[in-house]
Amino acid sequence: MQPEFWHARWAANRIGFHEGRVNTLLEQHAEHLPTRPDSTIFVPLCGRAVDMLWLRERGARIIGSELSETAVREFFELANLHPTITQHGPLTAFEAEGILIYAGDVFELSADQLGPVDATYDRAALVALPEDMRRRYAKHLVTLTNAAPQLLICFEYPEGAITPPPHSVPLDWVTMAYQDTYTIRELTRGAITGNLKNEVSGQEYVCLLTPR
Ligand SMILES: C[S@@+](CC[C@H](N)C(=O)[O-])C[C@H]1O[C@@H](n2cnc3c(N)ncnc32)[C@H](O)[C@@H]1O
């Protein structure tokens, strides 16, 4: 998937994936994410999800990664936060009040730049990527976060039912990609909700990935 695809989506405001409210499954399973004040949660491919504000309110420091600078600027504007902006090679860092977002390609982000993280919250990130890139992303995420635990929210639907993204990523795929690093536990599964339910019927599931 080319970066232009996502830049065009943000430019045209075609962001059906953006919920504008805290994700219900996150609310239900947040106990699996560390939110003590000294903890850091990484949110890859974060868009402008308000989930980041909600997690920060619960105490955690947030680091996001998002390709679209438009999305990042909108996130801070809508939150009425005034970020400090610094350049780090190809990435632009926006930081305010416990939330740091690197605008640019997540594959340009290094473990050194990211620093230690206690957990990853992946909602609609793994499923945003086509197979080849998704494999690369899964490996990169493990290296980036030093195999930090993950709370992962995925969609699964009959292959070919819609034009992705989101891609259908069954639990078997998650197991294939992550089983060497993590123990994978499905926490819940139910019918797809949100905007996507108007396009396709399938399932949405949440997994907890715990380092082996
Ligand atoms: C389906 S959206 C999900 C956004 C967010 N997680 C949410 O729940 O609203 C996927 C996001 O990934 C971003 N993205 C795609 N490729 C990326 C990359 N290589 N590096 C960083 N972000 C990327 C897109 O711009 C888009 O905002």
mmCIF file of C-alpha atoms and ligand atoms in Angstrom:
data_model
loop_
_atom_site.group_PDB
_atom_site.id
_atom_site.type_symbol
_atom_site.label_atom_id
_atom_site.label_comp_id
_atom_site.label_asym_id
_atom_site.label_seq_id
_atom_site.Cartn_x
_atom_site.Cartn_y
_atom_site.Cartn_z
ATOM 1 C CA MET A 1 0.000 0.000 0.000
ATOM 2 C CA GLN A 2 1.477 3.269 -1.083
ATOM 3 C CA PRO A 3 1.671 6.261 1.283
ATOM 4 C CA GLU A 4 -0.273 8.280 -1.324
ATOM 5 C CA PHE A 5 -3.320 6.116 -0.642
ATOM 6 C CA TRP A 6 -3.466 7.242 2.996
ATOM 7 C CA HIS A 7 -2.480 10.837 2.264
ATOM 8 C CA ALA A 8 -5.364 11.029 -0.231
ATOM 9 C CA ARG A 9 -7.779 9.546 2.312
ATOM 10 C CA TRP A 10 -6.826 12.134 4.931
ATOM 11 C CA ALA A 11 -6.865 15.001 2.412
ATOM 12 C CA ALA A 12 -10.390 14.051 1.294
ATOM 13 C CA ASN A 13 -11.524 13.325 4.862
ATOM 14 C CA ARG A 14 -12.421 9.765 3.811
ATOM 15 C CA ILE A 15 -11.684 8.375 7.236
ATOM 16 C CA GLY A 16 -14.539 5.983 7.966
ATOM 17 C CA PHE A 17 -12.177 4.107 10.301
ATOM 18 C CA HIS A 18 -12.055 7.135 12.618
ATOM 19 C CA GLU A 19 -14.574 6.592 15.399
ATOM 20 C CA GLY A 20 -14.495 10.004 17.074
ATOM 21 C CA ARG A 21 -15.203 8.339 20.408
ATOM 22 C CA VAL A 22 -13.325 5.886 22.574
ATOM 23 C CA ASN A 23 -13.309 2.408 21.069
ATOM 24 C CA THR A 24 -15.797 0.229 22.955
ATOM 25 C CA LEU A 25 -13.523 -2.808 22.962
ATOM 26 C CA LEU A 26 -10.695 -0.714 24.381
ATOM 27 C CA GLU A 27 -12.992 0.459 27.165
ATOM 28 C CA GLN A 28 -13.933 -3.147 27.905
ATOM 29 C CA HIS A 29 -10.378 -4.502 27.902
ATOM 30 C CA ALA A 30 -8.242 -1.581 29.055
ATOM 31 C CA GLU A 31 -7.369 -3.443 32.231
ATOM 32 C CA HIS A 32 -4.837 -5.333 30.097
ATOM 33 C CA LEU A 33 -2.941 -2.130 29.330
ATOM 34 C CA PRO A 34 -0.665 -0.584 31.958
ATOM 35 C CA THR A 35 -1.880 2.875 32.921
ATOM 36 C CA ARG A 36 0.244 3.690 35.964
ATOM 37 C CA PRO A 37 1.764 7.164 35.603
ATOM 38 C CA ASP A 38 5.252 5.981 34.635
ATOM 39 C CA SER A 39 4.035 3.583 31.920
ATOM 40 C CA THR A 40 4.277 4.185 28.175
ATOM 41 C CA ILE A 41 1.816 2.833 25.613
ATOM 42 C CA PHE A 42 2.753 2.740 21.941
ATOM 43 C CA VAL A 43 -0.099 3.325 19.469
ATOM 44 C CA PRO A 44 1.114 2.434 15.960
ATOM 45 C CA LEU A 45 -0.752 3.806 12.923
ATOM 46 C CA CYS A 46 -2.716 5.920 15.374
ATOM 47 C CA GLY A 47 -4.624 8.220 13.027
ATOM 48 C CA ARG A 48 -6.262 10.801 15.227
ATOM 49 C CA ALA A 49 -7.912 8.279 17.517
ATOM 50 C CA VAL A 50 -9.273 9.790 20.708
ATOM 51 C CA ASP A 51 -8.320 6.499 22.364
ATOM 52 C CA MET A 52 -4.945 8.160 22.950
ATOM 53 C CA LEU A 53 -6.530 10.931 25.035
ATOM 54 C CA TRP A 54 -8.552 8.400 26.999
ATOM 55 C CA LEU A 55 -5.486 6.287 27.802
ATOM 56 C CA ARG A 56 -3.530 9.372 28.780
ATOM 57 C CA GLU A 57 -6.350 10.459 31.100
ATOM 58 C CA ARG A 58 -6.021 7.077 32.788
ATOM 59 C CA GLY A 59 -2.386 7.889 33.524
ATOM 60 C CA ALA A 60 -0.201 6.458 30.765
ATOM 61 C CA ARG A 61 2.209 8.351 28.574
ATOM 62 C CA ILE A 62 1.368 7.822 24.897
ATOM 63 C CA ILE A 63 3.633 7.517 21.885
ATOM 64 C CA GLY A 64 1.909 7.303 18.509
ATOM 65 C CA SER A 65 3.118 6.756 14.971
ATOM 66 C CA GLU A 66 1.110 8.117 12.041
ATOM 67 C CA LEU A 67 1.996 8.560 8.380
ATOM 68 C CA SER A 68 -0.243 11.569 7.818
ATOM 69 C CA GLU A 69 0.907 14.866 9.276
ATOM 70 C CA THR A 70 -2.599 16.172 8.566
ATOM 71 C CA ALA A 71 -4.008 13.552 10.929
ATOM 72 C CA VAL A 72 -1.470 14.431 13.614
ATOM 73 C CA ARG A 73 -2.116 18.160 13.367
ATOM 74 C CA GLU A 74 -5.882 17.561 13.490
ATOM 75 C CA PHE A 75 -5.491 15.325 16.545
ATOM 76 C CA PHE A 76 -3.760 18.052 18.540
ATOM 77 C CA GLU A 77 -6.075 20.808 17.266
ATOM 78 C CA LEU A 78 -9.221 18.881 18.157
ATOM 79 C CA ALA A 79 -7.789 18.088 21.595
ATOM 80 C CA ASN A 80 -6.958 21.768 22.030
ATOM 81 C CA LEU A 81 -3.327 20.889 22.698
ATOM 82 C CA HIS A 82 -0.402 22.932 21.437
ATOM 83 C CA PRO A 83 2.428 20.566 20.567
ATOM 84 C CA THR A 84 6.121 21.275 20.401
ATOM 85 C CA ILE A 85 7.299 20.207 16.942
ATOM 86 C CA THR A 86 10.793 18.829 16.289
ATOM 87 C CA GLN A 87 12.401 17.130 13.303
ATOM 88 C CA HIS A 88 14.073 13.724 13.652
ATOM 89 C CA GLY A 89 15.404 12.789 10.225
ATOM 90 C CA PRO A 90 12.395 11.772 8.123
ATOM 91 C CA LEU A 91 10.031 11.900 11.108
ATOM 92 C CA THR A 92 8.390 14.953 12.652
ATOM 93 C CA ALA A 93 7.651 14.678 16.364
ATOM 94 C CA PHE A 94 4.623 16.465 17.845
ATOM 95 C CA GLU A 95 4.523 16.481 21.636
ATOM 96 C CA ALA A 96 2.160 17.936 24.219
ATOM 97 C CA GLU A 97 1.021 16.931 27.674
ATOM 98 C CA GLY A 98 2.058 13.299 27.737
ATOM 99 C CA ILE A 99 1.326 12.525 24.092
ATOM 100 C CA LEU A 100 4.114 12.263 21.536
ATOM 101 C CA ILE A 101 3.275 11.379 17.938
ATOM 102 C CA TYR A 102 5.871 10.714 15.258
ATOM 103 C CA ALA A 103 4.470 11.828 11.901
ATOM 104 C CA GLY A 104 5.949 9.748 9.079
ATOM 105 C CA ASP A 105 6.429 6.145 8.065
ATOM 106 C CA VAL A 106 6.418 3.730 11.032
ATOM 107 C CA PHE A 107 9.178 1.766 9.260
ATOM 108 C CA GLU A 108 11.455 4.801 9.705
ATOM 109 C CA LEU A 109 10.971 4.723 13.466
ATOM 110 C CA SER A 110 13.730 2.958 15.427
ATOM 111 C CA ALA A 111 13.698 1.291 18.833
ATOM 112 C CA ASP A 112 16.187 3.910 20.064
ATOM 113 C CA GLN A 113 13.925 6.753 19.024
ATOM 114 C CA LEU A 114 10.859 5.111 20.516
ATOM 115 C CA GLY A 115 12.545 4.243 23.808
ATOM 116 C CA PRO A 116 11.146 1.675 26.267
ATOM 117 C CA VAL A 117 7.432 0.966 25.987
ATOM 118 C CA ASP A 118 5.300 -1.090 28.364
ATOM 119 C CA ALA A 119 2.594 -2.097 25.904
ATOM 120 C CA THR A 120 1.273 -1.623 22.389
ATOM 121 C CA TYR A 121 -2.351 -0.832 21.549
ATOM 122 C CA ASP A 122 -3.063 -1.867 17.958
ATOM 123 C CA ARG A 123 -6.554 -0.991 16.739
ATOM 124 C CA ALA A 124 -7.029 -1.095 12.976
ATOM 125 C CA ALA A 125 -3.270 -0.922 12.354
ATOM 126 C CA LEU A 126 -2.404 -4.543 11.521
ATOM 127 C CA VAL A 127 -5.613 -4.799 9.449
ATOM 128 C CA ALA A 128 -4.770 -1.580 7.582
ATOM 129 C CA LEU A 129 -1.839 -3.221 5.811
ATOM 130 C CA PRO A 130 -1.717 -5.686 2.913
ATOM 131 C CA GLU A 131 -0.172 -9.113 3.536
ATOM 132 C CA ASP A 132 3.457 -8.435 2.575
ATOM 133 C CA MET A 133 3.607 -5.150 4.458
ATOM 134 C CA ARG A 134 1.691 -6.662 7.368
ATOM 135 C CA ARG A 135 4.340 -9.364 7.836
ATOM 136 C CA ARG A 136 7.052 -6.702 7.791
ATOM 137 C CA TYR A 137 5.079 -4.546 10.226
ATOM 138 C CA ALA A 138 4.578 -7.427 12.687
ATOM 139 C CA LYS A 139 8.336 -8.112 12.756
ATOM 140 C CA HIS A 140 9.163 -4.411 12.997
ATOM 141 C CA LEU A 141 6.722 -3.919 15.882
ATOM 142 C CA VAL A 142 8.366 -6.714 17.888
ATOM 143 C CA THR A 143 11.814 -5.162 17.356
ATOM 144 C CA LEU A 144 10.634 -1.601 17.967
ATOM 145 C CA THR A 145 8.935 -2.387 21.261
ATOM 146 C CA ASN A 146 11.294 -5.130 22.431
ATOM 147 C CA ALA A 147 8.290 -7.483 22.331
ATOM 148 C CA ALA A 148 6.121 -5.412 24.640
ATOM 149 C CA PRO A 149 2.681 -6.951 25.321
ATOM 150 C CA GLN A 150 -0.019 -5.993 22.830
ATOM 151 C CA LEU A 151 -3.727 -5.413 22.998
ATOM 152 C CA LEU A 152 -4.773 -6.094 19.422
ATOM 153 C CA ILE A 153 -8.155 -5.458 17.776
ATOM 154 C CA CYS A 154 -8.717 -7.117 14.391
ATOM 155 C CA PHE A 155 -11.467 -7.686 11.823
ATOM 156 C CA GLU A 156 -12.264 -10.964 10.145
ATOM 157 C CA TYR A 157 -14.695 -11.295 7.210
ATOM 158 C CA PRO A 158 -15.138 -13.469 4.119
ATOM 159 C CA GLU A 159 -12.221 -12.907 1.725
ATOM 160 C CA GLY A 160 -13.206 -10.615 -1.161
ATOM 161 C CA ALA A 161 -16.401 -9.306 0.491
ATOM 162 C CA ILE A 162 -15.094 -5.722 0.401
ATOM 163 C CA THR A 163 -12.148 -3.924 -1.142
ATOM 164 C CA PRO A 164 -9.610 -3.543 1.655
ATOM 165 C CA PRO A 165 -8.490 -1.844 3.799
ATOM 166 C CA PRO A 166 -9.381 -3.008 6.316
ATOM 167 C CA HIS A 167 -8.046 -6.431 5.462
ATOM 168 C CA SER A 168 -9.514 -9.537 6.981
ATOM 169 C CA VAL A 169 -6.931 -10.815 9.469
ATOM 170 C CA PRO A 170 -8.049 -14.085 11.057
ATOM 171 C CA LEU A 171 -6.676 -15.270 14.371
ATOM 172 C CA ASP A 172 -4.668 -17.909 12.475
ATOM 173 C CA TRP A 173 -2.757 -15.132 10.742
ATOM 174 C CA VAL A 174 -2.008 -13.415 14.053
ATOM 175 C CA THR A 175 -0.832 -16.756 15.441
ATOM 176 C CA MET A 176 1.400 -17.384 12.423
ATOM 177 C CA ALA A 177 2.981 -13.927 12.671
ATOM 178 C CA TYR A 178 3.409 -13.644 16.412
ATOM 179 C CA GLN A 179 3.516 -17.121 17.986
ATOM 180 C CA ASP A 180 7.322 -17.271 18.206
ATOM 181 C CA THR A 181 7.316 -14.135 20.336
ATOM 182 C CA TYR A 182 4.010 -14.118 22.146
ATOM 183 C CA THR A 183 1.415 -16.275 23.817
ATOM 184 C CA ILE A 184 -1.819 -15.261 22.107
ATOM 185 C CA ARG A 185 -5.111 -15.212 23.984
ATOM 186 C CA GLU A 186 -8.384 -14.221 22.371
ATOM 187 C CA LEU A 187 -10.279 -12.100 24.889
ATOM 188 C CA THR A 188 -13.526 -11.574 23.021
ATOM 189 C CA ARG A 189 -15.175 -11.897 19.626
ATOM 190 C CA GLY A 190 -18.406 -10.455 18.239
ATOM 191 C CA ALA A 191 -20.104 -9.021 15.174
ATOM 192 C CA ILE A 192 -18.353 -6.089 13.522
ATOM 193 C CA THR A 193 -19.665 -2.789 14.880
ATOM 194 C CA GLY A 194 -19.101 0.849 13.889
ATOM 195 C CA ASN A 195 -19.104 2.160 10.313
ATOM 196 C CA LEU A 196 -17.680 -1.070 8.906
ATOM 197 C CA LYS A 197 -20.808 -3.045 9.828
ATOM 198 C CA ASN A 198 -22.673 -1.161 7.066
ATOM 199 C CA GLU A 199 -20.228 -2.532 4.476
ATOM 200 C CA VAL A 200 -19.589 -6.098 5.507
ATOM 201 C CA SER A 201 -20.725 -8.639 8.037
ATOM 202 C CA GLY A 202 -17.950 -10.358 9.871
ATOM 203 C CA GLN A 203 -16.327 -10.432 13.227
ATOM 204 C CA GLU A 204 -14.233 -8.192 15.356
ATOM 205 C CA TYR A 205 -11.995 -9.762 17.964
ATOM 206 C CA VAL A 206 -9.566 -8.682 20.652
ATOM 207 C CA CYS A 207 -6.385 -10.546 21.549
ATOM 208 C CA LEU A 208 -3.856 -10.151 24.263
ATOM 209 C CA LEU A 209 -0.290 -10.897 23.199
ATOM 210 C CA THR A 210 1.988 -11.649 26.132
ATOM 211 C CA PRO A 211 5.732 -12.194 25.640
ATOM 212 C CA ARG A 212 6.779 -15.833 25.967
HETATM 213 C C1 LIG B 1 -7.279 2.232 9.492
HETATM 214 S S1 LIG B 1 -6.457 3.658 10.058
HETATM 215 C C2 LIG B 1 -6.524 3.381 11.818
HETATM 216 C C3 LIG B 1 -6.228 4.620 12.610
HETATM 217 C C4 LIG B 1 -6.390 4.450 14.136
HETATM 218 N N1 LIG B 1 -5.638 3.327 14.658
HETATM 219 C C5 LIG B 1 -7.827 4.378 14.538
HETATM 220 O O1 LIG B 1 -8.195 3.426 15.220
HETATM 221 O O2 LIG B 1 -8.598 5.297 14.187
HETATM 222 C C6 LIG B 1 -4.766 3.329 9.626
HETATM 223 C C7 LIG B 1 -3.854 4.523 9.806
HETATM 224 O O3 LIG B 1 -2.518 4.110 9.528
HETATM 225 C C8 LIG B 1 -1.828 5.164 8.899
HETATM 226 N N2 LIG B 1 -0.679 4.538 8.193
HETATM 227 C C9 LIG B 1 -0.720 3.789 7.077
HETATM 228 N N3 LIG B 1 0.515 3.376 6.731
HETATM 229 C C10 LIG B 1 1.360 3.864 7.676
HETATM 230 C C11 LIG B 1 2.771 3.798 7.875
HETATM 231 N N4 LIG B 1 3.569 3.135 7.012
HETATM 232 N N5 LIG B 1 3.308 4.425 8.931
HETATM 233 C C12 LIG B 1 2.515 5.112 9.822
HETATM 234 N N6 LIG B 1 1.172 5.213 9.680
HETATM 235 C C13 LIG B 1 0.598 4.602 8.630
HETATM 236 C C14 LIG B 1 -2.879 5.786 7.993
HETATM 237 O O4 LIG B 1 -2.579 7.124 7.621
HETATM 238 C C15 LIG B 1 -4.135 5.684 8.856
HETATM 239 O O5 LIG B 1 -4.334 6.851 9.619
#
